[in-house]
Coordinates of C-alpha atoms and ligand atoms in Angstrom, one line a residue:
M1 CA 3.4 -23.5 -3.8
V2 CA 4.4 -21.6 -7.0
D3 CA 5.9 -24.0 -9.5
A4 CA 9.5 -23.3 -10.9
E5 CA 8.4 -23.6 -14.6
W6 CA 5.6 -21.0 -14.1
K7 CA 8.1 -18.7 -12.4
A8 CA 10.8 -19.0 -15.2
S9 CA 8.1 -18.2 -17.7
Y10 CA 6.7 -15.2 -16.0
S11 CA 10.1 -13.9 -15.1
E12 CA 10.9 -14.2 -18.8
A13 CA 7.7 -12.2 -19.8
I14 CA 8.3 -9.4 -17.4
K15 CA 12.1 -9.1 -17.9
D16 CA 11.9 -6.3 -20.4
I17 CA 9.1 -4.3 -18.7
H18 CA 10.7 -0.9 -17.8
G19 CA 9.6 2.5 -16.5
D20 CA 11.5 4.8 -18.9
C21 CA 8.6 5.4 -21.3
H22 CA 5.4 7.3 -21.9
F23 CA 2.3 5.9 -20.2
E24 CA 0.8 4.7 -23.4
E25 CA 3.8 2.5 -24.1
S26 CA 3.6 1.2 -20.5
A27 CA -0.1 0.5 -21.0
E28 CA 0.7 -1.4 -24.2
M29 CA 3.3 -3.5 -22.2
L30 CA 0.5 -4.5 -19.6
R31 CA -2.0 -5.4 -22.4
R32 CA 0.7 -7.7 -23.8
L33 CA 1.4 -9.3 -20.3
I34 CA -2.3 -9.9 -19.7
R35 CA -2.8 -11.6 -23.1
T36 CA 0.1 -14.0 -22.2
K37 CA -2.4 -15.5 -19.6
L38 CA 0.6 -16.3 -17.4
L39 CA -1.3 -14.7 -14.6
K40 CA -5.1 -15.1 -15.1
F41 CA -7.7 -12.6 -13.7
T42 CA -9.3 -15.5 -11.9
D43 CA -6.0 -16.5 -10.3
L44 CA -6.9 -14.3 -7.3
K45 CA -9.4 -16.9 -6.3
E46 CA -8.2 -20.2 -8.0
N47 CA -4.3 -19.9 -7.5
P48 CA -3.8 -16.9 -4.8
E49 CA -0.1 -18.1 -4.4
R50 CA 0.6 -17.3 -7.9
F51 CA -1.3 -14.0 -7.6
F52 CA 1.0 -12.9 -4.7
E53 CA 4.2 -14.3 -6.2
A54 CA 3.5 -12.3 -9.5
H55 CA 3.2 -9.0 -7.4
R56 CA 6.4 -9.9 -5.5
L57 CA 8.3 -10.4 -8.7
L58 CA 6.9 -7.2 -10.4
L59 CA 5.9 -4.7 -7.5
A60 CA 9.3 -4.2 -6.0
P61 CA 11.2 -1.7 -8.2
G62 CA 14.5 -2.6 -6.4
R63 CA 14.7 -6.2 -8.2
N64 CA 15.1 -4.7 -11.8
S65 CA 17.0 -1.6 -12.1
D66 CA 15.0 -0.7 -15.3
R67 CA 11.9 -0.6 -13.2
E68 CA 13.2 1.5 -10.5
G69 CA 10.8 4.5 -9.7
S70 CA 8.5 3.0 -12.2
G71 CA 4.7 3.1 -11.9
F72 CA 4.2 -0.2 -13.6
G73 CA 4.0 -2.1 -10.6
V74 CA 1.0 0.1 -9.4
R75 CA -0.6 -0.3 -13.0
F76 CA -0.2 -3.9 -12.5
T77 CA -2.0 -4.4 -9.2
V78 CA -4.7 -1.9 -10.2
Q79 CA -5.5 -4.0 -13.3
F80 CA -5.3 -7.5 -11.7
N81 CA -6.3 -6.7 -8.1
L82 CA -8.4 -3.6 -7.9
F83 CA -10.2 -3.9 -11.3
A84 CA -10.3 -7.4 -12.3
G85 CA -10.3 -8.6 -8.7
S86 CA -13.3 -6.3 -7.9
V87 CA -15.4 -8.1 -10.8
L88 CA -14.4 -11.4 -9.5
G89 CA -15.3 -10.7 -5.9
L90 CA -18.5 -8.5 -6.5
G91 CA -19.6 -9.6 -9.9
G92 CA -22.3 -12.4 -10.6
P93 CA -21.4 -15.5 -12.9
E94 CA -22.1 -13.6 -16.2
Q95 CA -19.8 -10.7 -15.2
V96 CA -17.1 -13.0 -13.9
A97 CA -17.2 -14.9 -17.2
E98 CA -16.6 -11.6 -19.0
L99 CA -13.1 -11.6 -17.5
D100 CA -12.0 -14.4 -19.9
T101 CA -12.9 -12.2 -22.9
M102 CA -11.1 -9.1 -21.2
Q103 CA -8.2 -11.3 -20.7
E104 CA -8.1 -12.5 -24.3
K105 CA -8.2 -8.9 -25.6
G106 CA -5.9 -7.4 -23.1
T107 CA -8.6 -5.0 -22.0
L108 CA -7.3 -2.4 -19.6
G109 CA -9.4 -1.4 -16.5
C110 CA -9.2 1.1 -13.7
F111 CA -10.7 1.3 -10.2
C112 CA -12.7 4.5 -9.4
L113 CA -12.9 4.8 -5.6
T114 CA -11.0 8.0 -4.4
E115 CA -12.8 11.2 -4.4
K116 CA -11.3 14.6 -4.2
F117 CA -13.1 15.6 -1.1
A118 CA -12.8 12.2 0.7
G119 CA -9.0 11.6 0.1
V120 CA -7.8 8.9 2.4
N121 CA -11.3 8.6 3.8
S122 CA -12.6 7.4 0.5
G123 CA -14.9 4.5 0.8
L124 CA -16.2 5.9 4.1
V125 CA -17.3 9.0 2.0
V126 CA -18.8 8.2 -1.4
H127 CA -20.5 11.1 -3.0
T128 CA -20.7 9.7 -6.6
T129 CA -24.3 8.5 -7.2
A130 CA -25.9 5.9 -9.4
T131 CA -29.7 6.3 -9.7
W132 CA -31.8 3.5 -11.0
S133 CA -34.3 4.9 -13.8
P134 CA -37.4 2.5 -14.1
E135 CA -38.2 4.3 -17.4
R136 CA -34.9 3.7 -19.1
Q137 CA -34.1 0.5 -17.1
Q138 CA -30.6 2.0 -16.7
F139 CA -28.5 3.7 -14.0
L140 CA -27.5 7.4 -14.2
I141 CA -23.9 7.6 -12.8
E142 CA -23.2 11.2 -11.7
S143 CA -20.6 13.3 -9.9
P144 CA -23.0 15.7 -8.2
D145 CA -20.3 18.2 -7.2
R146 CA -16.4 19.0 -7.6
G147 CA -15.7 17.2 -4.5
S148 CA -17.1 13.9 -5.6
V149 CA -15.0 13.8 -8.9
K150 CA -12.7 10.8 -8.6
N151 CA -9.1 11.7 -8.6
W152 CA -5.6 10.0 -8.7
I153 CA -7.2 7.1 -10.6
S154 CA -4.4 4.8 -12.0
Q155 CA -4.6 3.9 -15.7
G156 CA -7.5 6.4 -15.8
L157 CA -6.4 7.9 -19.2
T158 CA -5.7 4.4 -20.8
A159 CA -8.4 2.2 -19.7
S160 CA -11.4 1.4 -21.5
R161 CA -13.4 -0.1 -18.7
A162 CA -13.7 1.0 -15.0
V163 CA -15.2 -0.4 -11.8
V164 CA -16.6 2.7 -10.3
I165 CA -17.7 2.8 -6.6
A166 CA -21.1 4.8 -6.2
N167 CA -23.8 5.3 -3.8
L168 CA -26.7 3.4 -5.3
C169 CA -30.1 5.1 -5.2
V170 CA -33.4 3.3 -6.0
N171 CA -36.8 4.7 -5.6
G172 CA -35.4 7.8 -3.8
K173 CA -33.5 5.4 -1.1
F174 CA -29.7 5.4 -0.9
Y175 CA -28.4 2.0 -0.4
G176 CA -24.6 3.0 0.0
P177 CA -21.6 2.2 -2.0
H178 CA -21.8 -0.4 -4.7
G179 CA -19.6 -1.4 -7.5
F180 CA -20.5 -0.7 -11.3
L181 CA -18.6 -2.1 -14.4
V182 CA -18.5 0.9 -16.7
D183 CA -17.3 1.3 -20.2
M184 CA -15.1 4.5 -20.2
R185 CA -14.3 4.3 -24.0
D186 CA -15.6 2.5 -27.1
E187 CA -13.0 -0.2 -27.1
S188 CA -12.9 -0.2 -31.1
T189 CA -12.5 3.6 -31.6
G190 CA -10.9 4.6 -28.3
E191 CA -13.4 7.4 -28.0
L192 CA -14.5 8.3 -24.5
K193 CA -18.2 7.5 -23.7
P194 CA -20.7 10.4 -23.5
G195 CA -20.5 12.0 -20.1
V196 CA -17.0 10.6 -19.1
V197 CA -14.7 13.5 -18.5
I198 CA -11.0 12.6 -17.7
E199 CA -8.0 14.9 -16.9
D200 CA -4.4 14.1 -16.3
M201 CA -3.3 14.6 -12.7
G202 CA -0.1 16.2 -13.8
I203 CA 3.6 15.3 -13.6
K204 CA 4.6 13.5 -10.4
T205 CA 7.9 13.4 -8.7
T206 CA 8.1 9.7 -9.6
A207 CA 6.2 6.9 -11.6
N208 CA 5.5 9.0 -14.6
D209 CA 5.0 6.1 -16.8
L210 CA 1.7 5.5 -14.9
D211 CA -1.2 7.7 -16.1
N212 CA -3.2 9.1 -13.0
A213 CA -6.4 10.9 -13.9
S214 CA -9.4 12.7 -12.4
V215 CA -12.6 11.1 -13.6
E216 CA -15.9 13.0 -13.7
F217 CA -19.2 11.5 -14.5
N218 CA -21.5 14.0 -16.1
K219 CA -24.7 12.1 -16.6
V220 CA -23.4 8.8 -17.8
W221 CA -26.1 6.3 -18.5
V222 CA -25.1 2.4 -17.9
D223 CA -27.3 -0.6 -18.5
K224 CA -28.6 -2.7 -15.6
S225 CA -26.0 -5.2 -16.2
A226 CA -23.3 -2.7 -15.2
L227 CA -24.2 -3.3 -11.4
L228 CA -21.8 -6.0 -10.0
N229 CA -24.6 -8.2 -8.8
R230 CA -23.0 -11.1 -6.5
F231 CA -24.5 -9.4 -3.4
A232 CA -27.3 -7.1 -4.7
D233 CA -29.4 -6.5 -7.8
I234 CA -32.5 -4.7 -9.2
Q235 CA -35.5 -6.9 -9.5
D236 CA -38.9 -5.5 -10.6
D237 CA -37.4 -2.0 -10.1
K238 CA -36.7 -2.7 -6.5
Y239 CA -33.5 -3.2 -4.6
V240 CA -32.9 -6.8 -3.5
Q241 CA -30.2 -8.4 -1.5
T242 CA -29.1 -11.6 -3.4
T243 CA -27.1 -13.4 -0.7
E244 CA -27.1 -13.7 3.1
E245 CA -24.1 -11.3 3.1
K246 CA -25.4 -7.8 3.0
M247 CA -23.6 -5.3 0.5
R248 CA -21.3 -3.0 2.6
I249 CA -18.2 -1.0 2.1
E250 CA -16.2 -3.9 3.8
I251 CA -17.2 -6.1 1.0
I252 CA -15.9 -3.7 -1.6
G253 CA -12.8 -3.4 0.6
Q254 CA -11.9 -7.0 -0.1
R255 CA -9.8 -5.9 -2.8
L256 CA -8.1 -3.4 -0.8
L257 CA -7.1 -6.2 1.5
T258 CA -5.3 -8.4 -1.2
G259 CA -3.6 -5.2 -2.6
R260 CA -2.7 -4.1 1.1
L261 CA -0.7 -7.4 1.5
A262 CA 0.7 -7.4 -1.8
I263 CA 2.2 -3.9 -1.1
A264 CA 3.4 -4.9 2.3
E265 CA 5.4 -7.8 0.7
A266 CA 6.7 -5.9 -2.2
S267 CA 7.9 -3.0 0.2
V268 CA 9.9 -5.5 2.3
I269 CA 11.4 -7.0 -0.9
F270 CA 12.4 -3.6 -2.0
A271 CA 14.0 -2.8 1.2
Q272 CA 15.8 -6.1 1.3
R273 CA 17.2 -5.4 -2.1
I274 CA 18.3 -1.9 -1.2
F275 CA 20.1 -3.3 1.7
E276 CA 21.6 -6.2 -0.3
M277 CA 23.2 -3.7 -2.8
A278 CA 24.4 -1.4 0.0
R279 CA 25.9 -4.1 2.0
E280 CA 27.8 -5.5 -1.0
Y281 CA 29.0 -1.8 -1.6
A282 CA 30.0 -1.1 2.1
E283 CA 31.8 -4.4 2.6
N284 CA 34.1 -3.8 -0.3
K285 CA 34.7 0.1 0.2
P286 CA 37.9 0.5 2.2
C287 CA 38.2 3.5 4.7
W288 CA 40.9 5.3 6.1
A289 CA 42.6 4.1 9.4
P290 CA 45.5 5.6 11.3
K291 CA 49.0 4.2 10.5
G292 CA 49.6 0.8 12.0
Q293 CA 45.9 0.0 12.5
P294 CA 44.0 -2.4 10.4
Q295 CA 42.1 -1.1 7.5
P296 CA 38.3 -1.0 8.1
M297 CA 35.7 -1.4 5.5
L298 CA 32.7 1.1 5.4
A299 CA 30.5 -1.7 6.6
D300 CA 32.6 -2.0 9.8
M301 CA 31.6 1.7 10.8
P302 CA 29.6 1.0 13.9
Q303 CA 26.7 3.2 13.0
L304 CA 26.4 1.5 9.7
A305 CA 27.1 -2.0 10.9
T306 CA 24.2 -1.5 13.5
I307 CA 21.7 -0.4 10.8
L308 CA 22.8 -3.4 8.6
A309 CA 22.2 -5.8 11.5
E310 CA 18.9 -4.3 12.5
A311 CA 17.6 -4.5 8.9
D312 CA 18.4 -8.3 8.7
R313 CA 16.6 -9.0 12.0
K314 CA 13.5 -6.6 11.1
L315 CA 13.1 -7.5 7.5
S316 CA 13.3 -11.3 8.2
S317 CA 10.7 -10.9 10.8
L318 CA 8.6 -9.1 8.4
V319 CA 8.9 -11.7 5.7
Q320 CA 7.9 -14.5 8.1
Y321 CA 4.7 -12.4 9.4
N322 CA 3.7 -11.5 5.9
F323 CA 4.0 -15.2 4.8
A324 CA 1.9 -16.4 7.7
V325 CA -0.7 -13.9 7.0
E326 CA -0.7 -14.7 3.2
K327 CA -1.1 -18.5 4.0
R328 CA -4.2 -17.8 6.0
L329 CA -5.6 -15.4 3.5
N330 CA -5.1 -17.9 0.7
S331 CA -7.5 -20.3 2.1
I332 CA -10.1 -17.5 2.7
L333 CA -9.6 -16.5 -1.1
R334 CA -9.9 -19.9 -2.4
E335 CA -13.3 -20.5 -0.4
N336 CA -14.5 -17.0 -1.7
A337 CA -15.2 -16.2 2.0
I338 CA -15.1 -12.7 3.7
P339 CA -12.3 -12.5 6.1
D340 CA -13.2 -11.9 9.8
A341 CA -12.2 -8.9 11.8
A342 CA -9.0 -10.4 13.2
M343 CA -7.8 -11.3 9.6
V344 CA -8.5 -7.7 8.4
E345 CA -6.4 -6.5 11.4
A346 CA -3.7 -8.9 10.7
I347 CA -3.4 -7.7 7.3
A348 CA -3.6 -3.9 8.2
V349 CA -0.6 -4.7 10.7
A350 CA 1.5 -6.3 7.8
K351 CA 1.2 -3.1 5.7
I352 CA 1.5 -0.6 8.7
K353 CA 4.8 -2.3 9.8
S354 CA 6.2 -3.4 6.6
V355 CA 6.0 0.1 4.9
Q356 CA 6.9 2.0 8.0
T357 CA 10.0 -0.3 8.6
A358 CA 11.1 -0.2 4.9
I359 CA 10.8 3.8 5.1
D360 CA 12.7 4.2 8.2
L361 CA 15.6 1.7 7.5
T362 CA 16.0 2.9 3.9
D363 CA 16.0 6.6 5.1
R364 CA 18.6 5.8 7.8
L365 CA 20.8 3.8 5.6
R366 CA 20.8 6.7 3.0
R367 CA 22.3 9.0 5.5
E368 CA 25.3 6.7 6.4
V369 CA 26.5 5.5 3.3
G370 CA 28.1 8.7 1.8
S371 CA 28.2 9.5 -1.9
Y372 CA 27.0 5.9 -2.7
A373 CA 23.4 7.2 -1.9
L374 CA 23.6 9.5 -4.8
M375 CA 24.3 6.9 -7.4
A376 CA 21.5 5.7 -9.6
S377 CA 22.7 2.0 -9.1
S378 CA 22.0 2.2 -5.4
G379 CA 18.3 2.4 -6.1
M380 CA 17.9 5.0 -3.5
Q381 CA 16.2 7.3 -5.8
S382 CA 13.3 4.9 -5.7
V383 CA 12.7 5.6 -2.0
A384 CA 9.8 7.8 -3.0
W385 CA 8.0 4.7 -4.2
L386 CA 7.8 3.8 -0.6
S387 CA 5.6 6.8 0.3
M388 CA 3.2 5.7 -2.3
C389 CA 3.0 2.5 -0.5
A390 CA 2.1 4.3 2.6
F391 CA -1.2 5.7 1.5
A392 CA -2.3 3.2 -1.2
E393 CA -4.8 0.6 -0.5
G394 CA -5.3 2.0 3.1
D395 CA -3.5 4.9 4.5
T396 CA -1.0 4.0 7.4
R397 CA -2.5 6.7 9.6
I398 CA -6.0 5.7 8.9
L399 CA -5.3 2.0 9.6
M400 CA -3.6 3.0 12.8
Q401 CA -6.5 5.0 13.8
K402 CA -8.8 2.0 13.3
L403 CA -6.6 -0.4 15.2
A404 CA -6.7 1.9 18.1
R405 CA -10.4 2.7 18.0
D406 CA -11.2 -1.2 17.7
S407 CA -8.8 -2.1 20.6
M408 CA -10.4 0.7 22.9
K409 CA -13.9 -0.6 22.0
K410 CA -12.9 -4.1 23.2
F411 CA -11.5 -2.4 26.5
K412 CA -14.7 -0.4 27.1
A413 CA -16.7 -3.7 26.6
S414 CA -14.7 -5.4 29.3
S415 CA -15.5 -5.3 33.0
W416 CA -12.3 -3.4 33.8
T417 CA -12.8 -0.4 36.1
D418 CA -10.4 2.4 37.0
T419 CA -9.8 2.4 40.7
G420 CA -7.3 5.4 40.4
K421 CA -4.4 3.3 41.4
E422 CA -1.1 3.1 39.4
I423 CA -0.8 -0.2 37.6
V424 CA 2.5 -1.9 36.7
F425 CA 2.4 -3.4 33.3
G426 CA 4.6 -6.2 32.0
T427 CA 6.9 -6.1 29.0
S428 CA 5.0 -8.6 26.9
A429 CA 3.2 -7.2 23.7
E430 CA -0.3 -7.8 25.2
Q431 CA 0.7 -6.0 28.5
Q432 CA 1.8 -3.0 26.5
E433 CA -1.2 -2.8 24.6
M434 CA -3.2 -2.8 28.1
K435 CA -1.0 0.1 29.2
F436 CA -1.8 2.1 26.3
R437 CA -5.6 1.4 26.6
F438 CA -5.3 2.2 30.2
L439 CA -3.4 5.6 29.7
L440 CA -5.9 6.6 26.8
S441 CA -8.9 5.6 28.8
R442 CA -7.9 7.9 31.6
A443 CA -6.9 10.7 29.1
L444 CA -10.4 10.4 27.6
S445 CA -12.4 10.0 30.8
G446 CA -13.1 13.8 31.2
A447 CA -15.0 14.1 28.1
A448 CA -18.4 15.7 28.5
S449 CA -19.6 15.3 25.0
A450 CA -18.9 13.5 21.6
A451 CA -17.3 16.7 20.3
D452 CA -15.1 16.8 23.6
S453 CA -14.2 13.1 23.2
S454 CA -13.0 13.8 19.6
R455 CA -11.0 16.8 20.8
L456 CA -9.2 14.7 23.6
W457 CA -8.7 11.9 21.1
N458 CA -6.8 14.3 18.7
E459 CA -5.0 16.0 21.7
N460 CA -3.7 12.6 22.9
W461 CA -2.7 11.6 19.3
E462 CA 0.7 10.1 20.5
L463 CA -1.1 7.7 23.0
V464 CA -3.5 6.8 20.2
Y465 CA -0.6 5.9 17.8
G466 CA 1.4 4.3 20.7
L467 CA -1.7 2.0 21.2
A468 CA -1.8 1.3 17.5
E469 CA 1.9 0.2 17.7
A470 CA 1.2 -1.9 20.6
V471 CA -1.6 -3.7 18.7
C472 CA 0.9 -4.5 16.0
D473 CA 3.3 -5.8 18.4
R474 CA 0.6 -8.0 19.8
Y475 CA -0.1 -9.5 16.3
F476 CA 3.6 -10.2 15.7
A477 CA 3.7 -11.9 19.1
E478 CA 0.7 -14.1 18.3
F479 CA 1.8 -15.1 14.9
L480 CA 5.6 -15.4 15.5
G481 CA 6.1 -15.2 19.2
E482 CA 7.4 -12.6 21.5
E483 CA 11.1 -12.7 20.3
K484 CA 9.9 -11.7 16.8
V485 CA 8.2 -8.4 18.0
L486 CA 9.8 -5.6 15.8
S487 CA 10.0 -3.1 18.5
K488 CA 12.2 -5.5 20.6
L489 CA 14.6 -6.3 17.5
Ligands
FAD501 C1 0.1 7.3 -7.6 C2 -1.2 7.0 -7.0 C3 -2.3 6.1 -7.4 C4 -3.4 5.9 -6.9 N1 -4.3 5.0 -7.7 C5 -5.7 5.1 -7.3 C6 -6.6 4.2 -7.9 O1 -6.3 3.6 -8.9 N2 -8.0 4.2 -7.5 C7 -8.2 5.1 -6.4 O2 -9.4 5.0 -6.2 N3 -7.5 5.9 -5.7 C8 -6.1 5.8 -6.1 N4 -5.2 6.7 -5.4 C9 -5.6 7.2 -4.3 C10 -5.0 7.0 -2.9 O3 -5.5 5.6 -2.7 C11 -5.4 7.8 -1.8 O4 -6.7 7.7 -1.5 C12 -5.1 9.3 -2.2 O5 -4.0 9.5 -2.6 C13 -5.3 10.2 -0.8 O6 -4.8 11.4 -1.2 P1 -4.9 12.8 -0.4 O7 -3.6 13.4 -0.6 O8 -6.0 13.6 -0.9 O9 -5.2 12.2 1.0 P2 -5.7 13.3 2.2 O10 -7.1 12.9 2.5 O11 -5.4 14.8 2.0 O12 -4.7 13.0 3.4 C14 -3.3 13.4 3.6 C15 -2.6 12.8 4.8 O13 -3.2 13.2 5.9 C16 -3.4 12.2 6.9 N5 -4.9 12.2 7.3 C17 -6.0 12.5 6.5 N6 -7.0 12.3 7.1 C18 -6.7 11.9 8.4 C19 -7.4 11.3 9.6 N7 -8.8 11.3 9.7 N8 -6.7 10.8 10.6 C20 -5.5 10.8 10.5 N9 -4.8 11.0 9.4 C21 -5.2 11.7 8.4 C22 -2.8 11.0 6.3 O14 -1.6 10.8 6.8 C23 -2.9 11.2 4.8 O15 -1.7 10.6 4.2 C24 -3.8 6.8 -5.8 C25 -3.0 7.7 -5.5 C26 -1.7 7.8 -5.9 C27 -1.0 9.0 -5.4

């Protein structure tokens, strides 16, 4: 539970934060907020309820008209979740202790994962390298080609530190992606460190109070202590695994999971706020009626009334689902444990369905409320913010592909055989998932090679995404019961 006193102090601290400013001013607002220590960098582990509540209060632009369309929420989550959260999750005790100093100073940090060539597949594809030099007892961080340059990095122009994800090479052997805490600038002079090359991504259609940069590492030397060393370290010039848990992309991806859930929750709150305002307007906007007939309100128009009612049902189901997932995740965060595959899927489902539903409902609403949709006070201009939610912290399509692939793997591992007979499936979420597995399995069965299988997978993309939707429904059924499955509401 988040206490009311903290909520009041935090709400007061963020009330003047706005998006109508240069990114330098926005960065300064975040430095001030960090220094209040109302949300600590360590709260992600010690007080996760507060971490999520802070996100809910800040991330959804519709809650404060001055922040509509603002990039401050992204700046905030990058700082607290991706940057500080990665140090907390991947760092050894000394690195974690550094977070207190950074909080005291209001140090800004960014998170450099995405590479130009990799796009939404970043993490799977990491071409930035960190090579251990026994002579210098340092790592050399490099972007070996144009495609490996990090891009879209939030707070990339204003941050003085960065968590950089690079493929670690020791004695000629690559050990995969690892996190490094790198100084981007000299904190006292603001000068960029030698070899760090940053470039503005340019003007965006929304959220220009957030700086987004491409970051190139042109032979950047960093000390041994830069390697976030909770899971792996260099000892006697050798790579060593320091825990039972092997360092892998899923471990780095922990931060994407907390951010993923925070974004899911914020997009639902955003949609609720847009609907709340539209409903108030529509219930008070009289419409014409033929003489002698009762005068209807805009909200009585059947097409609009239907959307308003559907939004109530679906958004309330999403709130309940996200809350249930957050509750389970919070215990895992407190124990500093790694979530299992089912938890990872449950979070993916939260993000897919929250963002998809928020986009769908707000888009349909916009087309049914007439001139109101053009008014700045409607919040509709911020709907582009939701598309940012669709690819941040795990792109919707990529998450859906993974749900479908994993569902098919379980199916193949079962003893089920296709007898060629038609099967009648029930309407439950579980039965519908079986139906899509069955249809997809048949569609893929003619594949003669891996390339053929990949071609058939793409050709049957509608079945693939149909299966992913069915997996989402199954999670809703498991968490809340069949009656709360979104496709039935
Ligand atoms: C405002 C903003 C802030 C960001 N902040 C950060 C940050 O701080 N740190 C960071 O590391 N990154 C950050 N990112 C990067 C972000 O997380 C995405 O990784 C990045 O935007 C991917 O962009 P792209 O257009 O190159 O994607 P592309 O790879 O070109 O993909 C475009 C679309 O194609 C589809 N697609 C692509 N590949 C597949 C596939 N295999 N299967 C199915 N569909 C596919 C997806 O629908 C995807 O949305 C940020 C991005 C933005 C826009």
